[in-house]
Short mmCIF file of C-alpha atoms in Angstrom, two decimals:
data_model
loop_
_atom_site.label_atom_id
_atom_site.label_comp_id
_atom_site.label_asym_id
_atom_site.label_seq_id
_atom_site.Cartn_x
_atom_site.Cartn_y
_atom_site.Cartn_z
CA UNK A 1 -38.99 -5.17 10.30
CA UNK A 2 -41.21 -5.98 7.33
CA UNK A 3 -38.85 -8.69 6.10
CA UNK A 4 -38.62 -10.37 9.48
CA UNK A 5 -42.33 -9.94 10.12
CA UNK A 6 -43.08 -11.78 6.90
CA UNK A 7 -41.22 -14.81 8.28
CA UNK A 8 -43.00 -14.96 11.63
CA UNK A 9 -45.37 -17.90 11.94
CA UNK A 10 -46.47 -17.22 15.53
CA UNK A 11 -46.90 -14.16 17.71
CA UNK A 12 -43.39 -13.00 18.55
CA UNK A 13 -42.00 -9.91 20.27
CA UNK A 14 -38.72 -8.48 18.99
CA UNK A 15 -36.87 -6.01 21.19
CA UNK A 16 -34.33 -3.62 19.67
CA UNK A 17 -31.51 -2.30 21.78
CA UNK A 18 -28.38 -0.21 21.43
CA UNK A 19 -27.66 1.44 18.12
CA UNK A 20 -30.94 0.25 16.60
CA UNK A 21 -32.84 2.27 19.21
CA UNK A 22 -30.61 5.29 18.60
CA UNK A 23 -31.21 5.13 14.84
CA UNK A 24 -34.96 4.51 15.09
CA UNK A 25 -35.37 7.43 17.51
CA UNK A 26 -33.21 9.69 15.36
CA UNK A 27 -30.20 10.67 17.43
CA UNK A 28 -27.81 8.58 15.32
CA UNK A 29 -27.85 8.19 11.55
CA UNK A 30 -26.27 4.72 11.49
CA UNK A 31 -25.27 1.78 13.64
CA UNK A 32 -22.66 -0.92 13.18
CA UNK A 33 -25.09 -3.68 14.05
CA UNK A 34 -28.68 -4.30 15.03
CA UNK A 35 -28.96 -5.87 18.46
CA UNK A 36 -32.16 -7.73 19.08
CA UNK A 37 -33.81 -10.10 21.47
CA UNK A 38 -36.97 -11.99 20.75
CA UNK A 39 -39.53 -13.85 22.78
CA UNK A 40 -40.70 -16.45 22.53
CA UNK A 41 -37.83 -17.91 20.57
CA UNK A 42 -38.98 -18.90 17.12
CA UNK A 43 -37.28 -21.33 14.75
CA UNK A 44 -38.83 -19.45 11.83
CA UNK A 45 -37.25 -16.19 12.97
CA UNK A 46 -33.89 -17.83 13.71
CA UNK A 47 -33.89 -19.38 10.24
CA UNK A 48 -34.77 -16.07 8.62
CA UNK A 49 -31.88 -14.14 10.19
CA UNK A 50 -28.97 -15.30 7.95
CA UNK A 51 -30.83 -14.50 4.72
CA UNK A 52 -32.03 -11.19 6.15
CA UNK A 53 -28.47 -10.24 7.13
CA UNK A 54 -27.28 -11.00 3.60
CA UNK A 55 -30.17 -9.30 1.80
CA UNK A 56 -30.03 -6.10 3.84
CA UNK A 57 -26.23 -6.11 4.28
CA UNK A 58 -26.56 -5.55 8.02
CA UNK A 59 -25.03 -7.24 11.01
CA UNK A 60 -27.67 -8.73 13.31
CA UNK A 61 -26.67 -9.66 16.85
CA UNK A 62 -28.75 -11.58 19.36
CA UNK A 63 -28.07 -9.46 22.44
CA UNK A 64 -29.90 -7.59 25.15
CA UNK A 65 -28.97 -5.63 28.28
CA UNK A 66 -29.66 -8.77 30.36
CA UNK A 67 -26.60 -10.34 28.72
CA UNK A 68 -24.44 -7.70 30.44
CA UNK A 69 -26.25 -6.64 33.62
CA UNK A 70 -28.91 -8.24 35.82
CA UNK A 71 -32.39 -8.16 34.32
CA UNK A 72 -34.42 -5.18 35.53
CA UNK A 73 -37.77 -6.09 37.08
CA UNK A 74 -40.71 -5.13 34.87
CA UNK A 75 -38.59 -4.39 31.80
CA UNK A 76 -41.15 -5.86 29.39
CA UNK A 77 -43.88 -3.48 30.58
CA UNK A 78 -41.58 -0.50 30.08
CA UNK A 79 -40.47 -1.54 26.58
CA UNK A 80 -41.84 0.99 24.11
CA UNK A 81 -43.93 -0.33 21.22
CA UNK A 82 -42.63 0.51 17.74
CA UNK A 83 -44.73 -1.37 15.18
CA UNK A 84 -46.30 -4.67 14.23
CA UNK A 85 -45.47 -6.49 11.01
CA UNK A 86 -47.36 -9.72 10.43
CA UNK A 87 -47.24 -11.71 13.64
CA UNK A 88 -44.17 -9.88 14.93
CA UNK A 89 -44.45 -6.94 17.33
CA UNK A 90 -41.42 -4.66 17.67
CA UNK A 91 -40.37 -2.80 20.79
CA UNK A 92 -37.48 -0.73 22.10
CA UNK A 93 -36.00 -2.78 24.94
CA UNK A 94 -36.62 -0.94 28.23
CA UNK A 95 -34.71 2.36 28.13
CA UNK A 96 -33.62 2.00 31.78
CA UNK A 97 -32.04 -1.38 31.10
CA UNK A 98 -30.38 -0.01 27.98
CA UNK A 99 -29.04 3.01 29.86
CA UNK A 100 -27.60 0.94 32.72
CA UNK A 101 -25.97 -1.52 30.32
CA UNK A 102 -24.44 1.39 28.39
CA UNK A 103 -23.19 3.04 31.59
CA UNK A 104 -21.59 -0.22 32.62
CA UNK A 105 -19.82 -0.57 29.26
CA UNK A 106 -18.64 3.02 29.44
CA UNK A 107 -17.69 3.50 25.78
CA UNK A 108 -17.85 7.09 24.54
CA UNK A 109 -20.74 6.38 22.18
CA UNK A 110 -22.64 4.57 24.95
CA UNK A 111 -22.18 7.51 27.32
CA UNK A 112 -23.44 9.80 24.55
CA UNK A 113 -26.48 7.58 24.06
CA UNK A 114 -27.31 7.74 27.77
CA UNK A 115 -27.00 11.52 27.65
CA UNK A 116 -29.43 11.59 24.75
CA UNK A 117 -31.87 9.31 26.62
CA UNK A 118 -31.77 11.77 29.52
CA UNK A 119 -32.21 14.81 27.26
CA UNK A 120 -35.19 13.19 25.56
CA UNK A 121 -36.74 12.22 28.92
CA UNK A 122 -36.67 8.54 28.01
CA UNK A 123 -35.13 7.90 31.42
CA UNK A 124 -35.45 9.81 34.67
CA UNK A 125 -32.20 10.11 36.68
CA UNK A 126 -33.81 9.31 40.04
CA UNK A 127 -35.58 6.27 38.62
CA UNK A 128 -32.38 5.13 36.90
CA UNK A 129 -30.62 5.25 40.28
CA UNK A 130 -33.44 3.26 41.91
CA UNK A 131 -33.18 0.58 39.21
CA UNK A 132 -29.44 0.37 39.72
CA UNK A 133 -29.98 -0.13 43.45
CA UNK A 134 -32.45 -2.93 42.75
CA UNK A 135 -29.94 -4.90 40.67
CA UNK A 136 -26.78 -4.02 42.58
CA UNK A 137 -27.01 -7.02 44.94
CA UNK A 138 -27.09 -9.34 41.88
CA UNK A 139 -23.92 -8.01 40.25
CA UNK A 140 -21.89 -10.92 41.64
CA UNK A 141 -23.48 -13.03 38.87
CA UNK A 142 -21.60 -10.91 36.33
CA UNK A 143 -17.91 -11.38 37.15
CA UNK A 144 -16.78 -8.97 34.43
CA UNK A 145 -18.47 -6.10 36.32
CA UNK A 146 -16.63 -4.25 39.05
CA UNK A 147 -19.56 -3.26 41.31
CA UNK A 148 -17.81 -0.22 42.84
CA UNK A 149 -16.84 1.16 39.42
CA UNK A 150 -20.34 0.55 38.06
CA UNK A 151 -21.90 2.30 41.08
CA UNK A 152 -19.56 5.25 40.61
CA UNK A 153 -20.37 5.48 36.91
CA UNK A 154 -24.12 5.45 37.59
CA UNK A 155 -23.68 8.11 40.29
CA UNK A 156 -21.74 10.19 37.79
CA UNK A 157 -24.66 10.08 35.38
CA UNK A 158 -27.49 10.64 37.85
CA UNK A 159 -25.65 13.22 39.96
CA UNK A 160 -27.58 14.50 42.94
CA UNK A 161 -30.39 12.04 42.26
CA UNK A 162 -28.21 9.31 43.83
CA UNK A 163 -29.35 8.64 47.37
#
């Protein structure tokens, strides 16, 4: 964060998602890559990424839950502040969006991450179900998603909180 913050020339927000959130919050010791999304886009930050990847020997990916599921309304307001370095502010991408994207993917580690988010009260099951219902009608924009399977997976996580 310090290295990237030193490159920022304008106020920028960087949102961490996936394994980066798990590592920063302490339920995983490592991650294969650091997924991030930033806004507004910044040429200075884009240009800094290759050197930062090389220097820190990490894999940086430009990705967010909105690449895999419909964007959740109000996600920016729910994104938890981490720190500010220079002109760059760092946040955890909305935990509800992260949880739904992980449920949709369905990998064992993703399911474990969602379980940890629930245990740590980062997401509320009833609210998670409500967010799913709000995006469900937009799933047609994501042809890789089988809406019925996704609905069933979310129900499996939220249990009796569904409907």
